[in-house]
Amino acid sequence: PLARHTVVSYAINNTTQIQFRLLAERSNNQHSHKSSHTHTMSKNRSIMGGISTLIILGVSGFLVWKYALNSPQNMGEAQQGASDLWGKARDTDWGEVLDGLDGLDFGSFFDQDPKLGDNTTYSWHKDHVEPNNGGLHLTLVNVLTDDWQQEFDDAIADWKESPALTLTTERGEVDSACTRKDGVMIVCNNNFGETGWVGINENEIVNGMIISSVSKMNEYYLNNAEYDHRRYTMCHEVGHGFGLPHTDENPYNANLGNCLDYTDDPSENLHPGQVNFDKLDGMYLAGRRTLRRVESDGRVIETHYLLADNSILRTLDENE
């Protein structure tokens, strides 16, 4: 019995080992299959993730190339575009702005006007003034953001009513740095902060004549302001860009009906007035006359007259 028990015991033990071996092999096979399946899924996810990343990078790169860097065609243009982009980001003030101008005294903003008390009149360089009463021919470069286009279009349409002005507008890339350019007027906007002024014009004067102009709209005050405040400011600063002075510097007296008049109620002074047009006539039309004659040797002589009154002009016409 003992031997039989031992044999049986062995048999049971041997069978158990075989069963354990089979179970272990089955478990290993299942684990191997699961590991292989998991590895395949992980590999597929990695491939899909890599493809998605490449697509995102490709689309992002294209958008940066086209819109941020202005579609450069070579490395030099790409570097210049990157430099310009960094300059815009550096110069733009992304700080807070006022919710609007309601409840504020609009007339008080003129206290910080650098032109306050100085009504010296400057005209544009003669290169921009056509002879024989051709008036001022000037390009205004619009580098404003999209939300300022209506105010710009409306103000320029008003100023074009002046017989003394022939204006051309050109849409440029948004430039919050308001970069000056010779021979044109730049019109721009940015958050210049709590400066005390809602808008400002800066004319560059050389030998008593304007050679460039920049008209700035201050988003700190105007970003959420009503249309009338924005329209008035646009008309006012562009008017200074032509060389015009203020027509009145008391914002609390009766409004004169023109945008070069200080006011605490812009709705009554949204447009240029006849007084502004008359001033422009005197600057760029009236009293200006160019006579040209050809000498016997072929030389062309031009004589430019600044006339005291139109009677002299008639006399010149009769003697031509």
Tab-separated table of C-alpha atoms in Angstrom:
chain	number	residue	atom	x	y	z
A	1	PRO	CA	0.000	0.000	0.000
A	2	LEU	CA	2.761	2.331	0.739
A	3	ALA	CA	4.396	1.705	-2.636
A	4	ARG	CA	1.113	2.014	-4.451
A	5	HIS	CA	0.429	5.197	-2.621
A	6	THR	CA	3.798	6.454	-3.595
A	7	VAL	CA	3.238	5.613	-7.205
A	8	VAL	CA	-0.177	7.090	-7.164
A	9	SER	CA	1.180	10.036	-5.376
A	10	TYR	CA	3.820	10.394	-7.982
A	11	ALA	CA	1.286	10.041	-10.717
A	12	ILE	CA	-0.791	12.734	-9.147
A	13	ASN	CA	2.260	14.858	-8.729
A	14	ASN	CA	3.395	14.228	-12.282
A	15	THR	CA	-0.044	14.957	-13.668
A	16	THR	CA	-0.223	18.087	-11.607
A	17	GLN	CA	3.145	19.210	-12.976
A	18	ILE	CA	1.974	18.538	-16.516
A	19	GLN	CA	-1.221	20.454	-15.825
A	20	PHE	CA	0.728	23.311	-14.325
A	21	ARG	CA	3.062	23.244	-17.318
A	22	LEU	CA	0.134	23.343	-19.731
A	23	LEU	CA	-1.506	26.091	-17.766
A	24	ALA	CA	1.760	27.987	-17.682
A	25	GLU	CA	2.302	27.528	-21.411
A	26	ARG	CA	-1.284	28.559	-22.102
A	27	SER	CA	-0.829	31.558	-19.840
A	28	ASN	CA	2.447	32.424	-21.506
A	29	ASN	CA	0.876	32.075	-24.925
A	30	GLN	CA	-2.057	34.256	-23.889
A	31	HIS	CA	0.276	36.779	-22.303
A	32	SER	CA	2.461	36.749	-25.414
A	33	HIS	CA	-0.582	37.235	-27.613
A	34	LYS	CA	-1.862	40.038	-25.413
A	35	SER	CA	1.580	41.661	-25.292
A	36	SER	CA	1.870	41.432	-29.065
A	37	HIS	CA	-1.616	42.916	-29.509
A	38	THR	CA	-0.911	45.680	-26.988
A	39	HIS	CA	2.406	46.449	-28.658
A	40	THR	CA	0.692	46.651	-32.056
A	41	MET	CA	-1.969	49.009	-30.719
A	42	SER	CA	0.650	51.152	-29.007
A	43	LYS	CA	2.660	51.279	-32.210
A	44	ASN	CA	-0.420	52.278	-34.224
A	45	ARG	CA	-1.246	55.007	-31.707
A	46	SER	CA	2.315	56.305	-31.936
A	47	ILE	CA	2.123	56.391	-35.723
A	48	MET	CA	-1.242	58.207	-35.684
A	49	GLY	CA	0.054	60.624	-33.065
A	50	GLY	CA	3.105	61.341	-35.186
A	51	ILE	CA	0.981	61.923	-38.286
A	52	SER	CA	-1.356	64.266	-36.359
A	53	THR	CA	1.622	66.191	-35.003
A	54	LEU	CA	3.073	66.552	-38.494
A	55	ILE	CA	-0.272	67.806	-39.835
A	56	ILE	CA	-0.596	70.360	-37.035
A	57	LEU	CA	2.983	71.526	-37.507
A	58	GLY	CA	2.489	71.725	-41.268
A	59	VAL	CA	-0.706	73.762	-41.040
A	60	SER	CA	0.775	76.011	-38.339
A	61	GLY	CA	3.923	76.503	-40.382
A	62	PHE	CA	1.908	77.431	-43.467
A	63	LEU	CA	-0.188	79.961	-41.529
A	64	VAL	CA	2.930	81.531	-40.019
A	65	TRP	CA	4.624	81.610	-43.440
A	66	LYS	CA	1.645	83.177	-45.202
A	67	TYR	CA	0.129	85.535	-42.661
A	68	ALA	CA	2.752	86.253	-40.020
A	69	LEU	CA	5.836	86.408	-42.250
A	70	ASN	CA	4.065	87.733	-45.374
A	71	SER	CA	4.872	84.737	-47.630
A	72	PRO	CA	8.677	85.017	-47.766
A	73	GLN	CA	10.368	83.539	-50.840
A	74	ASN	CA	13.816	83.103	-49.336
A	75	MET	CA	15.599	82.968	-45.990
A	76	GLY	CA	16.368	86.679	-46.032
A	77	GLU	CA	12.687	87.579	-46.414
A	78	ALA	CA	11.763	85.059	-43.709
A	79	GLN	CA	14.248	86.629	-41.293
A	80	GLN	CA	12.923	90.096	-42.092
A	81	GLY	CA	9.340	88.915	-41.571
A	82	ALA	CA	10.259	87.364	-38.235
A	83	SER	CA	11.992	90.579	-37.198
A	84	ASP	CA	8.928	92.657	-38.163
A	85	LEU	CA	6.634	90.273	-36.298
A	86	TRP	CA	8.756	90.508	-33.167
A	87	GLY	CA	8.807	94.297	-33.458
A	88	LYS	CA	5.021	94.453	-33.613
A	89	ALA	CA	4.647	92.143	-30.615
A	90	ARG	CA	7.221	94.143	-28.652
A	91	ASP	CA	5.737	97.544	-29.455
A	92	THR	CA	2.075	96.659	-28.922
A	93	ASP	CA	0.678	97.408	-25.481
A	94	TRP	CA	-1.744	94.624	-24.611
A	95	GLY	CA	-2.727	96.248	-21.336
A	96	GLU	CA	-6.162	97.219	-20.135
A	97	VAL	CA	-8.383	99.726	-21.883
A	98	LEU	CA	-11.304	101.802	-20.642
A	99	ASP	CA	-14.806	100.400	-21.002
A	100	GLY	CA	-15.797	103.614	-22.756
A	101	LEU	CA	-15.887	107.363	-22.298
A	102	ASP	CA	-19.355	107.605	-20.771
A	103	GLY	CA	-19.293	109.744	-17.648
A	104	LEU	CA	-15.909	111.252	-18.518
A	105	ASP	CA	-15.307	114.868	-19.507
A	106	PHE	CA	-14.224	114.581	-23.139
A	107	GLY	CA	-13.192	118.240	-23.153
A	108	SER	CA	-10.527	117.566	-20.523
A	109	PHE	CA	-8.552	115.363	-22.909
A	110	PHE	CA	-7.433	118.417	-24.864
A	111	ASP	CA	-5.383	119.607	-21.897
A	112	GLN	CA	-2.603	117.214	-22.929
A	113	ASP	CA	-2.663	118.201	-26.607
A	114	PRO	CA	0.910	119.181	-27.574
A	115	LYS	CA	-0.535	121.584	-30.149
A	116	LEU	CA	-2.499	123.459	-27.495
A	117	GLY	CA	-1.753	127.166	-27.792
A	118	ASP	CA	0.443	126.699	-30.870
A	119	ASN	CA	-1.531	127.365	-34.017
A	120	THR	CA	1.431	127.713	-36.330
A	121	THR	CA	0.431	126.604	-39.815
A	122	TYR	CA	2.777	124.380	-41.791
A	123	SER	CA	2.252	123.232	-45.359
A	124	TRP	CA	3.492	120.094	-47.035
A	125	HIS	CA	6.693	120.189	-49.034
A	126	LYS	CA	6.291	121.687	-52.502
A	127	ASP	CA	6.973	118.284	-54.058
A	128	HIS	CA	3.435	117.355	-52.996
A	129	VAL	CA	1.772	120.575	-54.150
A	130	GLU	CA	0.835	120.727	-57.807
A	131	PRO	CA	1.496	124.088	-59.520
A	132	ASN	CA	-1.225	126.260	-61.047
A	133	ASN	CA	-3.713	125.642	-58.245
A	134	GLY	CA	-3.386	121.886	-58.425
A	135	GLY	CA	-3.527	121.629	-54.653
A	136	LEU	CA	-2.011	119.120	-52.263
A	137	HIS	CA	-1.598	115.583	-53.612
A	138	LEU	CA	-1.038	113.233	-50.702
A	139	THR	CA	-1.142	109.501	-49.970
A	140	LEU	CA	-2.543	108.341	-46.646
A	141	VAL	CA	-1.329	104.890	-45.613
A	142	ASN	CA	-3.978	103.088	-43.560
A	143	VAL	CA	-2.271	100.698	-41.110
A	144	LEU	CA	-5.266	100.589	-38.769
A	145	THR	CA	-6.876	97.442	-37.408
A	146	ASP	CA	-10.105	96.242	-39.018
A	147	ASP	CA	-12.355	97.830	-36.385
A	148	TRP	CA	-11.172	101.320	-37.415
A	149	GLN	CA	-11.892	101.074	-41.138
A	150	GLN	CA	-15.336	102.701	-40.998
A	151	GLU	CA	-14.105	105.764	-39.124
A	152	PHE	CA	-11.149	106.110	-41.484
A	153	ASP	CA	-13.265	105.794	-44.647
A	154	ASP	CA	-15.856	108.276	-43.390
A	155	ALA	CA	-13.297	110.875	-42.320
A	156	ILE	CA	-11.280	110.671	-45.554
A	157	ALA	CA	-14.455	110.931	-47.635
A	158	ASP	CA	-15.203	114.200	-45.799
A	159	TRP	CA	-11.724	115.629	-46.350
A	160	LYS	CA	-11.863	114.743	-50.046
A	161	GLU	CA	-14.607	117.363	-50.372
A	162	SER	CA	-11.910	120.030	-50.129
A	163	PRO	CA	-10.949	121.430	-53.569
A	164	ALA	CA	-7.416	121.868	-52.247
A	165	LEU	CA	-6.894	118.159	-51.529
A	166	THR	CA	-6.327	115.226	-53.866
A	167	LEU	CA	-6.065	112.245	-51.556
A	168	THR	CA	-5.050	108.673	-52.284
A	169	THR	CA	-5.491	105.952	-49.680
A	170	GLU	CA	-3.385	102.825	-49.424
A	171	ARG	CA	-4.064	99.875	-47.101
A	172	GLY	CA	-0.925	98.592	-45.416
A	173	GLU	CA	-0.120	95.899	-42.886
A	174	VAL	CA	-1.353	96.734	-39.388
A	175	ASP	CA	1.466	98.632	-37.689
A	176	SER	CA	0.932	99.370	-34.010
A	177	ALA	CA	4.405	100.931	-33.923
A	178	CYS	CA	3.131	103.645	-36.311
A	179	THR	CA	6.339	103.671	-38.325
A	180	ARG	CA	6.955	107.004	-40.025
A	181	LYS	CA	7.512	107.138	-43.787
A	182	ASP	CA	8.688	110.119	-45.821
A	183	GLY	CA	6.204	111.668	-48.213
A	184	VAL	CA	3.018	110.126	-46.782
A	185	MET	CA	0.669	110.354	-43.837
A	186	ILE	CA	0.511	107.197	-41.690
A	187	VAL	CA	-2.793	106.609	-39.870
A	188	CYS	CA	-2.575	104.025	-37.075
A	189	ASN	CA	-3.978	102.870	-33.747
A	190	ASN	CA	-2.549	101.274	-30.619
A	191	ASN	CA	-3.025	101.187	-26.879
A	192	PHE	CA	-0.659	104.005	-25.927
A	193	GLY	CA	-1.850	103.909	-22.334
A	194	GLU	CA	-3.247	106.532	-19.983
A	195	THR	CA	-1.570	109.460	-21.722
A	196	GLY	CA	-4.374	111.982	-21.328
A	197	TRP	CA	-4.827	112.265	-25.109
A	198	VAL	CA	-7.284	110.268	-27.199
A	199	GLY	CA	-5.444	111.005	-30.437
A	200	ILE	CA	-2.307	112.785	-31.571
A	201	ASN	CA	-0.708	113.906	-34.821
A	202	GLU	CA	3.032	114.212	-35.344
A	203	ASN	CA	4.277	116.107	-38.380
A	204	GLU	CA	7.946	116.024	-39.262
A	205	ILE	CA	9.026	119.550	-40.238
A	206	VAL	CA	12.137	120.254	-42.292
A	207	ASN	CA	12.932	123.838	-43.343
A	208	GLY	CA	9.427	124.904	-42.368
A	209	MET	CA	7.660	122.273	-44.506
A	210	ILE	CA	6.009	118.946	-43.658
A	211	ILE	CA	7.816	115.923	-45.089
A	212	SER	CA	5.951	113.169	-43.206
A	213	SER	CA	3.009	112.790	-40.857
A	214	VAL	CA	1.657	110.210	-38.395
A	215	SER	CA	-1.881	110.325	-36.961
A	216	LYS	CA	-2.374	108.067	-33.926
A	217	MET	CA	-5.615	106.849	-32.309
A	218	ASN	CA	-5.219	105.849	-28.644
A	219	GLU	CA	-7.063	102.583	-27.976
A	220	TYR	CA	-6.784	103.035	-24.206
A	221	TYR	CA	-9.597	105.585	-24.458
A	222	LEU	CA	-11.168	104.800	-27.826
A	223	ASN	CA	-11.265	100.992	-28.022
A	224	ASN	CA	-14.732	100.853	-26.442
A	225	ALA	CA	-15.761	104.444	-27.146
A	226	GLU	CA	-18.840	105.403	-29.164
A	227	TYR	CA	-18.577	105.998	-32.887
A	228	ASP	CA	-18.818	109.800	-32.562
A	229	HIS	CA	-15.766	109.996	-30.298
A	230	ARG	CA	-13.750	107.823	-32.659
A	231	ARG	CA	-14.937	109.600	-35.817
A	232	TYR	CA	-14.215	113.038	-34.373
A	233	THR	CA	-10.722	112.010	-33.269
A	234	MET	CA	-9.939	110.569	-36.695
A	235	CYS	CA	-11.108	113.718	-38.497
A	236	HIS	CA	-9.242	115.971	-36.043
A	237	GLU	CA	-5.847	114.252	-36.236
A	238	VAL	CA	-5.928	113.763	-40.006
A	239	GLY	CA	-6.754	117.465	-40.334
A	240	HIS	CA	-3.598	118.304	-38.392
A	241	GLY	CA	-1.768	116.017	-40.792
A	242	PHE	CA	-2.614	118.375	-43.648
A	243	GLY	CA	-1.078	121.206	-41.624
A	244	LEU	CA	-4.285	122.702	-40.239
A	245	PRO	CA	-4.358	124.427	-36.822
A	246	HIS	CA	-7.228	124.417	-34.336
A	247	THR	CA	-10.184	126.639	-35.074
A	248	ASP	CA	-10.991	127.046	-31.361
A	249	GLU	CA	-9.405	125.724	-28.165
A	250	ASN	CA	-12.227	126.091	-25.659
A	251	PRO	CA	-14.122	122.792	-25.489
A	252	TYR	CA	-16.933	124.262	-23.382
A	253	ASN	CA	-18.122	127.128	-25.564
A	254	ALA	CA	-20.563	126.817	-28.462
A	255	ASN	CA	-19.520	124.213	-31.010
A	256	LEU	CA	-18.383	125.615	-34.360
A	257	GLY	CA	-19.425	122.581	-36.372
A	258	ASN	CA	-15.969	121.426	-37.499
A	259	CYS	CA	-13.639	118.731	-36.222
A	260	LEU	CA	-10.690	121.091	-35.579
A	261	ASP	CA	-12.802	122.780	-32.891
A	262	TYR	CA	-12.270	121.557	-29.325
A	263	THR	CA	-15.519	120.138	-27.958
A	264	ASP	CA	-17.056	118.207	-25.116
A	265	ASP	CA	-19.757	116.935	-27.506
A	266	PRO	CA	-18.169	115.365	-30.612
A	267	SER	CA	-21.539	114.612	-32.218
A	268	GLU	CA	-21.784	118.271	-33.306
A	269	ASN	CA	-18.222	118.458	-34.674
A	270	LEU	CA	-17.841	115.236	-36.672
A	271	HIS	CA	-16.919	116.754	-40.041
A	272	PRO	CA	-14.551	119.339	-41.501
A	273	GLY	CA	-16.154	122.754	-41.819
A	274	GLN	CA	-15.986	125.452	-44.450
A	275	VAL	CA	-13.523	127.319	-42.266
A	276	ASN	CA	-11.149	124.341	-42.600
A	277	PHE	CA	-11.630	124.168	-46.372
A	278	ASP	CA	-10.995	127.900	-46.694
A	279	LYS	CA	-7.789	127.523	-44.731
A	280	LEU	CA	-6.672	124.685	-47.010
A	281	ASP	CA	-7.441	126.830	-50.061
A	282	GLY	CA	-5.165	129.517	-48.684
A	283	MET	CA	-2.419	126.976	-48.007
A	284	TYR	CA	-2.510	124.977	-51.223
A	285	LEU	CA	-4.557	126.895	-53.803
A	286	ALA	CA	-5.119	130.635	-53.461
A	287	GLY	CA	-2.154	132.851	-54.160
A	288	ARG	CA	-0.081	130.154	-55.825
A	289	ARG	CA	0.801	130.530	-59.465
A	290	THR	CA	3.515	129.035	-61.658
A	291	LEU	CA	4.462	130.610	-64.988
A	292	ARG	CA	6.640	128.755	-67.468
A	293	ARG	CA	8.470	130.084	-70.504
A	294	VAL	CA	10.913	128.559	-72.959
A	295	GLU	CA	14.051	130.560	-73.761
A	296	SER	CA	15.545	130.804	-77.269
A	297	ASP	CA	18.272	128.364	-76.273
A	298	GLY	CA	15.696	125.786	-75.210
A	299	ARG	CA	15.929	126.350	-71.468
A	300	VAL	CA	12.653	126.182	-69.534
A	301	ILE	CA	12.193	128.866	-66.882
A	302	GLU	CA	9.559	128.424	-64.184
A	303	THR	CA	8.538	131.351	-61.998
A	304	HIS	CA	6.600	130.613	-58.788
A	305	TYR	CA	4.472	133.434	-57.392
A	306	LEU	CA	2.966	133.751	-53.935
A	307	LEU	CA	0.181	136.240	-54.634
A	308	ALA	CA	-1.211	138.794	-52.234
A	309	ASP	CA	-4.623	138.876	-53.924
A	310	ASN	CA	-6.361	137.637	-57.026
A	311	SER	CA	-6.099	140.984	-58.851
A	312	ILE	CA	-2.375	140.318	-59.290
A	313	LEU	CA	-3.270	136.881	-60.660
A	314	ARG	CA	-5.537	138.466	-63.274
A	315	THR	CA	-2.770	140.877	-64.280
A	316	LEU	CA	-0.351	138.011	-64.737
A	317	ASP	CA	-2.873	136.150	-66.865
A	318	GLU	CA	-3.322	139.162	-69.151
A	319	ASN	CA	0.427	139.527	-69.643
A	320	GLU	CA	1.140	135.861	-70.422
